[in-house]
PDB file of C-alpha atoms in Angstrom:
ATOM      1  CA  MET A  14      96.438  54.731  86.763  1.00  0.00           C
ATOM      2  CA  SER A  15      94.376  54.132  83.617  1.00  0.00           C
ATOM      3  CA  ASP A  16      95.115  54.870  79.962  1.00  0.00           C
ATOM      4  CA  GLY A  17      96.568  58.236  78.981  1.00  0.00           C
ATOM      5  CA  THR A  18      99.837  60.016  79.584  1.00  0.00           C
ATOM      6  CA  PRO A  19     100.545  61.310  83.082  1.00  0.00           C
ATOM      7  CA  ALA A  20     100.067  64.839  81.733  1.00  0.00           C
ATOM      8  CA  ASP A  21      96.652  63.928  80.293  1.00  0.00           C
ATOM      9  CA  LEU A  22      95.597  62.308  83.542  1.00  0.00           C
ATOM     10  CA  PHE A  23      96.680  65.286  85.590  1.00  0.00           C
ATOM     11  CA  PHE A  24      94.736  67.669  83.375  1.00  0.00           C
ATOM     12  CA  ASP A  25      91.710  65.385  83.644  1.00  0.00           C
ATOM     13  CA  ALA A  26      91.986  65.340  87.427  1.00  0.00           C
ATOM     14  CA  ALA A  27      92.408  69.109  87.664  1.00  0.00           C
ATOM     15  CA  ILE A  28      89.520  69.769  85.300  1.00  0.00           C
ATOM     16  CA  GLY A  29      87.335  67.380  87.263  1.00  0.00           C
ATOM     17  CA  LEU A  30      88.122  69.191  90.500  1.00  0.00           C
ATOM     18  CA  LEU A  31      87.465  72.573  88.908  1.00  0.00           C
ATOM     19  CA  GLN A  32      84.086  71.351  87.670  1.00  0.00           C
ATOM     20  CA  ARG A  33      83.205  70.048  91.136  1.00  0.00           C
ATOM     21  CA  VAL A  34      84.167  73.314  92.768  1.00  0.00           C
ATOM     22  CA  ARG A  35      82.277  75.348  90.171  1.00  0.00           C
ATOM     23  CA  ASP A  36      79.102  73.318  90.692  1.00  0.00           C
ATOM     24  CA  GLU A  37      79.225  72.451  94.393  1.00  0.00           C
ATOM     25  CA  GLU A  38      80.683  75.697  95.751  1.00  0.00           C
ATOM     26  CA  ALA A  39      78.666  78.121  93.615  1.00  0.00           C
ATOM     27  CA  ALA A  40      76.623  79.429  96.549  1.00  0.00           C
ATOM     28  CA  ALA A  41      79.699  79.864  98.751  1.00  0.00           C
ATOM     29  CA  ILE A  42      81.592  81.637  95.960  1.00  0.00           C
ATOM     30  CA  THR A  43      78.682  84.053  95.511  1.00  0.00           C
ATOM     31  CA  ALA A  44      78.496  84.629  99.256  1.00  0.00           C
ATOM     32  CA  ALA A  45      82.234  85.271  99.543  1.00  0.00           C
ATOM     33  CA  GLY A  46      82.281  87.626  96.568  1.00  0.00           C
ATOM     34  CA  THR A  47      79.309  89.503  97.994  1.00  0.00           C
ATOM     35  CA  LEU A  48      80.992  89.774 101.399  1.00  0.00           C
ATOM     36  CA  LEU A  49      84.089  91.290  99.813  1.00  0.00           C
ATOM     37  CA  ALA A  50      81.906  93.723  97.864  1.00  0.00           C
ATOM     38  CA  ASP A  51      80.074  94.649 101.075  1.00  0.00           C
ATOM     39  CA  THR A  52      83.431  95.298 102.738  1.00  0.00           C
ATOM     40  CA  VAL A  53      84.665  97.526  99.921  1.00  0.00           C
ATOM     41  CA  ALA A  54      81.391  99.456  99.747  1.00  0.00           C
ATOM     42  CA  ALA A  55      81.479 100.066 103.498  1.00  0.00           C
ATOM     43  CA  GLY A  56      85.033 101.440 103.406  1.00  0.00           C
ATOM     44  CA  GLY A  57      86.702  98.304 104.726  1.00  0.00           C
ATOM     45  CA  ARG A  58      89.946  96.731 103.618  1.00  0.00           C
ATOM     46  CA  LEU A  59      90.676  93.298 102.154  1.00  0.00           C
ATOM     47  CA  PHE A  60      93.482  90.941 103.156  1.00  0.00           C
ATOM     48  CA  ALA A  61      94.578  87.454 102.107  1.00  0.00           C
ATOM     49  CA  PHE A  62      96.826  85.031 103.968  1.00  0.00           C
ATOM     50  CA  GLY A  63      98.269  81.638 103.182  1.00  0.00           C
ATOM     51  CA  ALA A  64     101.218  79.664 104.499  1.00  0.00           C
ATOM     52  CA  GLY A  65     103.625  77.581 102.432  1.00  0.00           C
ATOM     53  CA  HIS A  66     102.183  76.651  99.048  1.00  0.00           C
ATOM     54  CA  SER A  67      98.792  77.925 100.178  1.00  0.00           C
ATOM     55  CA  SER A  68     100.377  81.373 100.054  1.00  0.00           C
ATOM     56  CA  LEU A  69     100.609  81.116  96.261  1.00  0.00           C
ATOM     57  CA  ALA A  70      96.861  81.605  95.844  1.00  0.00           C
ATOM     58  CA  ALA A  71      96.967  84.535  98.264  1.00  0.00           C
ATOM     59  CA  GLN A  72      99.836  86.199  96.426  1.00  0.00           C
ATOM     60  CA  ASP A  73      98.077  85.635  93.112  1.00  0.00           C
ATOM     61  CA  VAL A  74      95.334  88.134  93.997  1.00  0.00           C
ATOM     62  CA  VAL A  75      97.610  90.885  95.342  1.00  0.00           C
ATOM     63  CA  TYR A  76      98.843  93.707  93.048  1.00  0.00           C
ATOM     64  CA  ARG A  77      97.533  91.744  90.106  1.00  0.00           C
ATOM     65  CA  ALA A  78      96.596  92.949  86.639  1.00  0.00           C
ATOM     66  CA  GLY A  79      92.860  92.385  86.306  1.00  0.00           C
ATOM     67  CA  GLY A  80      92.550  92.083  90.071  1.00  0.00           C
ATOM     68  CA  LEU A  81      91.226  94.250  92.867  1.00  0.00           C
ATOM     69  CA  ALA A  82      93.719  96.874  93.984  1.00  0.00           C
ATOM     70  CA  LEU A  83      92.369  96.638  97.547  1.00  0.00           C
ATOM     71  CA  MET A  84      93.476  93.061  98.171  1.00  0.00           C
ATOM     72  CA  ASN A  85      96.484  93.125 100.480  1.00  0.00           C
ATOM     73  CA  LEU A  86      98.773  90.274 101.515  1.00  0.00           C
ATOM     74  CA  LEU A  87      98.885  89.574 105.245  1.00  0.00           C
ATOM     75  CA  ALA A  88     102.461  88.362 105.458  1.00  0.00           C
ATOM     76  CA  VAL A  89     103.866  86.226 108.251  1.00  0.00           C
ATOM     77  CA  PRO A  90     107.672  86.216 108.096  1.00  0.00           C
ATOM     78  CA  GLY A  91     109.053  82.783 107.310  1.00  0.00           C
ATOM     79  CA  VAL A  92     105.825  81.192 106.091  1.00  0.00           C
ATOM     80  CA  VAL A  93     104.854  83.160 102.984  1.00  0.00           C
ATOM     81  CA  GLY A  94     106.745  80.925 100.569  1.00  0.00           C
ATOM     82  CA  VAL A  95     109.621  78.526 100.146  1.00  0.00           C
ATOM     83  CA  ASP A  96     112.274  81.234 100.088  1.00  0.00           C
ATOM     84  CA  VAL A  97     113.046  80.697 103.783  1.00  0.00           C
ATOM     85  CA  THR A  98     115.984  78.388 104.487  1.00  0.00           C
ATOM     86  CA  PRO A  99     115.572  75.633 105.404  1.00  0.00           C
ATOM     87  CA  ALA A 100     112.176  75.327 103.706  1.00  0.00           C
ATOM     88  CA  THR A 101     111.032  73.072 106.538  1.00  0.00           C
ATOM     89  CA  LEU A 102     111.153  76.058 108.899  1.00  0.00           C
ATOM     90  CA  GLY A 103     108.000  77.423 107.300  1.00  0.00           C
ATOM     91  CA  SER A 104     106.127  74.223 108.101  1.00  0.00           C
ATOM     92  CA  ALA A 105     107.368  74.341 111.667  1.00  0.00           C
ATOM     93  CA  LEU A 106     106.251  77.952 112.133  1.00  0.00           C
ATOM     94  CA  GLU A 107     102.705  77.029 111.084  1.00  0.00           C
ATOM     95  CA  ARG A 108     102.484  74.951 114.254  1.00  0.00           C
ATOM     96  CA  VAL A 109     103.636  77.663 116.674  1.00  0.00           C
ATOM     97  CA  ASP A 110     100.972  78.804 119.120  1.00  0.00           C
ATOM     98  CA  GLY A 111     100.693  82.565 119.551  1.00  0.00           C
ATOM     99  CA  LEU A 112     102.288  83.518 116.230  1.00  0.00           C
ATOM    100  CA  ALA A 113      98.996  84.488 114.578  1.00  0.00           C
ATOM    101  CA  SER A 114      98.010  86.786 117.428  1.00  0.00           C
ATOM    102  CA  ALA A 115     101.386  88.502 117.325  1.00  0.00           C
ATOM    103  CA  VAL A 116     101.002  89.055 113.576  1.00  0.00           C
ATOM    104  CA  LEU A 117      97.489  90.453 113.925  1.00  0.00           C
ATOM    105  CA  ASP A 118      98.635  92.751 116.747  1.00  0.00           C
ATOM    106  CA  THR A 119     101.087  94.428 114.386  1.00  0.00           C
ATOM    107  CA  SER A 120      98.995  94.328 111.196  1.00  0.00           C
ATOM    108  CA  PRO A 121      96.642  97.032 109.869  1.00  0.00           C
ATOM    109  CA  LEU A 122      93.635  94.704 110.167  1.00  0.00           C
ATOM    110  CA  ARG A 123      90.726  96.238 112.064  1.00  0.00           C
ATOM    111  CA  ALA A 124      87.033  95.697 112.666  1.00  0.00           C
ATOM    112  CA  GLY A 125      85.063  95.917 109.431  1.00  0.00           C
ATOM    113  CA  ASP A 126      87.812  94.389 107.292  1.00  0.00           C
ATOM    114  CA  THR A 127      87.655  90.975 105.611  1.00  0.00           C
ATOM    115  CA  LEU A 128      90.454  88.413 105.751  1.00  0.00           C
ATOM    116  CA  VAL A 129      90.689  85.443 103.391  1.00  0.00           C
ATOM    117  CA  ILE A 130      92.674  82.623 104.973  1.00  0.00           C
ATOM    118  CA  ILE A 131      93.922  79.877 102.674  1.00  0.00           C
ATOM    119  CA  SER A 132      95.027  76.616 104.242  1.00  0.00           C
ATOM    120  CA  LEU A 133      94.701  73.295 102.455  1.00  0.00           C
ATOM    121  CA  SER A 134      94.535  71.173 105.602  1.00  0.00           C
ATOM    122  CA  GLY A 135      93.225  73.863 107.940  1.00  0.00           C
ATOM    123  CA  ARG A 136      94.695  71.868 110.828  1.00  0.00           C
ATOM    124  CA  ASN A 137      97.754  73.856 111.874  1.00  0.00           C
ATOM    125  CA  ALA A 138      97.828  76.320 114.747  1.00  0.00           C
ATOM    126  CA  LEU A 139      98.579  79.353 112.588  1.00  0.00           C
ATOM    127  CA  PRO A 140      95.473  79.459 110.353  1.00  0.00           C
ATOM    128  CA  VAL A 141      93.152  78.287 113.141  1.00  0.00           C
ATOM    129  CA  GLU A 142      94.410  80.881 115.602  1.00  0.00           C
ATOM    130  CA  MET A 143      94.399  83.570 112.934  1.00  0.00           C
ATOM    131  CA  ALA A 144      90.753  82.934 112.068  1.00  0.00           C
ATOM    132  CA  ARG A 145      89.641  82.747 115.704  1.00  0.00           C
ATOM    133  CA  THR A 146      91.508  85.870 116.740  1.00  0.00           C
ATOM    134  CA  ALA A 147      90.507  87.912 113.698  1.00  0.00           C
ATOM    135  CA  ARG A 148      86.814  87.216 114.278  1.00  0.00           C
ATOM    136  CA  THR A 149      87.032  88.280 117.915  1.00  0.00           C
ATOM    137  CA  ARG A 150      88.355  91.615 116.599  1.00  0.00           C
ATOM    138  CA  GLY A 151      85.391  92.200 114.303  1.00  0.00           C
ATOM    139  CA  VAL A 152      87.049  90.981 111.122  1.00  0.00           C
ATOM    140  CA  LYS A 153      85.049  88.815 108.728  1.00  0.00           C
ATOM    141  CA  VAL A 154      86.855  85.613 107.748  1.00  0.00           C
ATOM    142  CA  VAL A 155      86.590  83.608 104.538  1.00  0.00           C
ATOM    143  CA  GLY A 156      88.308  80.222 104.733  1.00  0.00           C
ATOM    144  CA  VAL A 157      89.590  78.382 101.666  1.00  0.00           C
ATOM    145  CA  THR A 158      90.395  74.819 102.660  1.00  0.00           C
ATOM    146  CA  SER A 159      89.810  71.146 102.001  1.00  0.00           C
ATOM    147  CA  VAL A 160      87.039  70.100 104.351  1.00  0.00           C
ATOM    148  CA  ALA A 161      88.089  66.447 103.936  1.00  0.00           C
ATOM    149  CA  TYR A 162      91.055  67.039 106.252  1.00  0.00           C
ATOM    150  CA  ALA A 163      88.755  67.767 109.173  1.00  0.00           C
ATOM    151  CA  ALA A 164      87.183  64.331 108.774  1.00  0.00           C
ATOM    152  CA  GLN A 165      90.375  62.376 108.125  1.00  0.00           C
ATOM    153  CA  THR A 166      93.077  64.077 110.212  1.00  0.00           C
ATOM    154  CA  THR A 167      93.439  65.570 113.680  1.00  0.00           C
ATOM    155  CA  SER A 168      93.850  69.261 114.463  1.00  0.00           C
ATOM    156  CA  ARG A 169      97.246  70.587 115.537  1.00  0.00           C
ATOM    157  CA  HIS A 170      95.639  73.481 117.412  1.00  0.00           C
ATOM    158  CA  ASN A 171      95.104  73.113 121.134  1.00  0.00           C
ATOM    159  CA  SER A 172      91.357  73.647 120.672  1.00  0.00           C
ATOM    160  CA  GLY A 173      91.086  70.554 118.495  1.00  0.00           C
ATOM    161  CA  THR A 174      89.347  72.627 115.824  1.00  0.00           C
ATOM    162  CA  PHE A 175      90.059  73.387 112.170  1.00  0.00           C
ATOM    163  CA  LEU A 176      90.077  76.548 110.083  1.00  0.00           C
ATOM    164  CA  LYS A 177      86.599  75.714 108.771  1.00  0.00           C
ATOM    165  CA  ASP A 178      85.226  75.978 112.307  1.00  0.00           C
ATOM    166  CA  HIS A 179      86.099  79.688 112.615  1.00  0.00           C
ATOM    167  CA  CYS A 180      84.938  81.237 109.344  1.00  0.00           C
ATOM    168  CA  ASP A 181      81.988  83.317 108.249  1.00  0.00           C
ATOM    169  CA  ILE A 182      82.149  81.568 104.858  1.00  0.00           C
ATOM    170  CA  VAL A 183      84.001  78.369 103.902  1.00  0.00           C
ATOM    171  CA  LEU A 184      85.112  77.507 100.360  1.00  0.00           C
ATOM    172  CA  ASP A 185      85.866  73.793 100.026  1.00  0.00           C
ATOM    173  CA  SER A 186      88.568  73.042  97.458  1.00  0.00           C
ATOM    174  CA  LYS A 187      87.609  69.327  97.397  1.00  0.00           C
ATOM    175  CA  ILE A 188      91.281  68.341  97.402  1.00  0.00           C
ATOM    176  CA  ALA A 189      91.853  64.832  98.763  1.00  0.00           C
ATOM    177  CA  VAL A 190      93.996  64.402 101.867  1.00  0.00           C
ATOM    178  CA  GLY A 191      97.620  64.245 100.735  1.00  0.00           C
ATOM    179  CA  ASP A 192      97.190  66.599  97.762  1.00  0.00           C
ATOM    180  CA  ALA A 193      98.414  64.232  95.052  1.00  0.00           C
ATOM    181  CA  GLU A 194      96.206  63.215  92.142  1.00  0.00           C
ATOM    182  CA  LEU A 195      98.166  60.448  90.399  1.00  0.00           C
ATOM    183  CA  THR A 196      99.641  57.049  91.234  1.00  0.00           C
ATOM    184  CA  LEU A 197     101.840  54.638  89.288  1.00  0.00           C
ATOM    185  CA  ASP A 198     102.902  51.110  90.172  1.00  0.00           C
ATOM    186  CA  THR A 199     106.500  52.121  89.462  1.00  0.00           C
ATOM    187  CA  ILE A 200     106.413  55.118  91.823  1.00  0.00           C
ATOM    188  CA  PRO A 201     106.158  54.463  95.579  1.00  0.00           C
ATOM    189  CA  ALA A 202     104.234  57.640  96.469  1.00  0.00           C
ATOM    190  CA  PRO A 203     101.269  59.490  94.964  1.00  0.00           C
ATOM    191  CA  PHE A 204     102.246  62.578  92.977  1.00  0.00           C
ATOM    192  CA  ALA A 205     100.995  65.600  90.982  1.00  0.00           C
ATOM    193  CA  PRO A 206      99.291  68.018  93.429  1.00  0.00           C
ATOM    194  CA  ALA A 207      96.354  70.094  92.150  1.00  0.00           C
ATOM    195  CA  SER A 208      95.589  72.288  95.146  1.00  0.00           C
ATOM    196  CA  THR A 209      97.267  75.393  93.708  1.00  0.00           C
ATOM    197  CA  VAL A 210      95.310  75.144  90.449  1.00  0.00           C
ATOM    198  CA  VAL A 211      91.987  74.740  92.240  1.00  0.00           C
ATOM    199  CA  THR A 212      92.557  77.210  95.059  1.00  0.00           C
ATOM    200  CA  THR A 213      93.799  79.916  92.699  1.00  0.00           C
ATOM    201  CA  ALA A 214      90.739  79.408  90.509  1.00  0.00           C
ATOM    202  CA  LEU A 215      88.501  79.670  93.573  1.00  0.00           C
ATOM    203  CA  MET A 216      90.103  82.954  94.564  1.00  0.00           C
ATOM    204  CA  GLN A 217      89.770  84.432  91.090  1.00  0.00           C
ATOM    205  CA  ALA A 218      86.136  83.297  90.895  1.00  0.00           C
ATOM    206  CA  VAL A 219      85.416  85.057  94.185  1.00  0.00           C
ATOM    207  CA  LEU A 220      87.067  88.293  93.070  1.00  0.00           C
ATOM    208  CA  ALA A 221      85.280  88.201  89.719  1.00  0.00           C
ATOM    209  CA  THR A 222      82.053  87.956  91.703  1.00  0.00           C
ATOM    210  CA  THR A 223      83.161  90.886  93.855  1.00  0.00           C
ATOM    211  CA  ALA A 224      83.897  93.103  90.850  1.00  0.00           C
ATOM    212  CA  ALA A 225      80.525  92.337  89.268  1.00  0.00           C
ATOM    213  CA  ALA A 226      78.700  92.868  92.577  1.00  0.00           C
ATOM    214  CA  LEU A 227      80.283  96.295  93.004  1.00  0.00           C
ATOM    215  CA  ALA A 228      79.388  97.282  89.454  1.00  0.00           C
ATOM    216  CA  ASP A 229      75.782  96.189  90.055  1.00  0.00           C
ATOM    217  CA  ARG A 230      75.676  98.712  92.916  1.00  0.00           C
ATOM    218  CA  GLY A 231      76.990 101.508  90.740  1.00  0.00           C
ATOM    219  CA  ILE A 232      80.471 101.352  92.290  1.00  0.00           C
ATOM    220  CA  GLU A 233      83.427 101.191  89.897  1.00  0.00           C
ATOM    221  CA  PRO A 234      85.499  98.193  91.023  1.00  0.00           C
ATOM    222  CA  PRO A 235      89.020  99.373  91.923  1.00  0.00           C
ATOM    223  CA  LEU A 236      90.742  97.141  89.387  1.00  0.00           C
ATOM    224  CA  LEU A 237      94.366  97.189  88.322  1.00  0.00           C
ATOM    225  CA  ARG A 238      95.472  97.031  84.704  1.00  0.00           C
ATOM    226  CA  SER A 239      98.611  95.504  83.282  1.00  0.00           C
ATOM    227  CA  GLY A 240     101.600  97.796  83.270  1.00  0.00           C
ATOM    228  CA  ASN A 241     102.455  96.247  79.920  1.00  0.00           C
ATOM    229  CA  VAL A 242      99.512  97.816  78.098  1.00  0.00           C
ATOM    230  CA  ASP A 243      99.489 101.441  77.007  1.00  0.00           C
ATOM    231  CA  GLY A 244      98.027 103.620  79.730  1.00  0.00           C
ATOM    232  CA  GLY A 245      98.265 100.880  82.345  1.00  0.00           C
ATOM    233  CA  HIS A 246     100.588 102.736  84.697  1.00  0.00           C
ATOM    234  CA  GLU A 247      98.465 105.879  84.543  1.00  0.00           C
ATOM    235  CA  TRP A 248      95.315 103.881  85.263  1.00  0.00           C
ATOM    236  CA  ASN A 249      96.905 102.145  88.242  1.00  0.00           C
ATOM    237  CA  SER A 250      98.261 105.409  89.611  1.00  0.00           C
ATOM    238  CA  ARG A 251      94.756 106.852  89.613  1.00  0.00           C
ATOM    239  CA  VAL A 252      93.291 103.829  91.391  1.00  0.00           C
ATOM    240  CA  MET A 253      96.067 103.738  93.975  1.00  0.00           C
ATOM    241  CA  THR A 254      95.698 107.440  94.684  1.00  0.00           C
ATOM    242  CA  GLU A 255      91.940 107.160  95.095  1.00  0.00           C
ATOM    243  CA  TYR A 256      92.165 104.135  97.393  1.00  0.00           C
ATOM    244  CA  GLY A 257      95.580 104.809  98.906  1.00  0.00           C
ATOM    245  CA  ASP A 258      94.311 104.569 102.481  1.00  0.00           C
ATOM    246  CA  ARG A 259      93.278 100.955 101.876  1.00  0.00           C
ATOM    247  CA  ILE A 260      96.349  99.738  99.974  1.00  0.00           C
ATOM    248  CA  PHE A 261      99.262  98.599 102.142  1.00  0.00           C
ATOM    249  CA  TYR A 262     101.648  96.850  99.771  1.00  0.00           C
ATOM    250  CA  ARG A 263     103.100 100.088  98.404  1.00  0.00           C
ATOM    251  CA  HIS A 264     103.951 101.819 101.695  1.00  0.00           C
TER     252      HIS A 264
END
């Protein structure tokens, strides 16, 4: 590691990744935002899924001030976060064949909807099966992943494929295999992961594109406002009433 404090170096690494994603994924971000706008305009519903720490970026766009009210979390029990005990159970569940199909069977997802699947490695059975199965059911799939994993690791799905192989649009987070940006001679393992920073920024960039695309078509984006500003609760109540048939996190 070169000159600078570890904090400085981490910020430099994160900023560098954000700049790469902004520049290299611009077309994919526009395409994903347009797809979500198309879905909303056509009466479809929006869902986001992530397992483990990848779920953080999915949760960040659900019921969020400044975000689209129509984005729903597709939750898989035991893998949404690190609240399950032991935490390692969540990682194990990501590798279970058949779990994604069972979740989709009992979810509100239907043809015409769009599902954003976030998986850093894209190699586990759960995200691969979820993307494959969703597309066979007429659901559009946006994958947010690090494409590098497909070149440097092996798939854990029985098809030998990765999440990126089963998406209508792929957003590459550019995160290096291992998800750790810093090294020190005095520390035996690399440290300081940046995937959450980058993936969350990608998701917000896509939804900003969606909101602007809807407005360009003369459609008011169904945005939520902070409940901590005057009139926020009244605004949100109106939006949720108008779009209540496409919002599932309040039922």
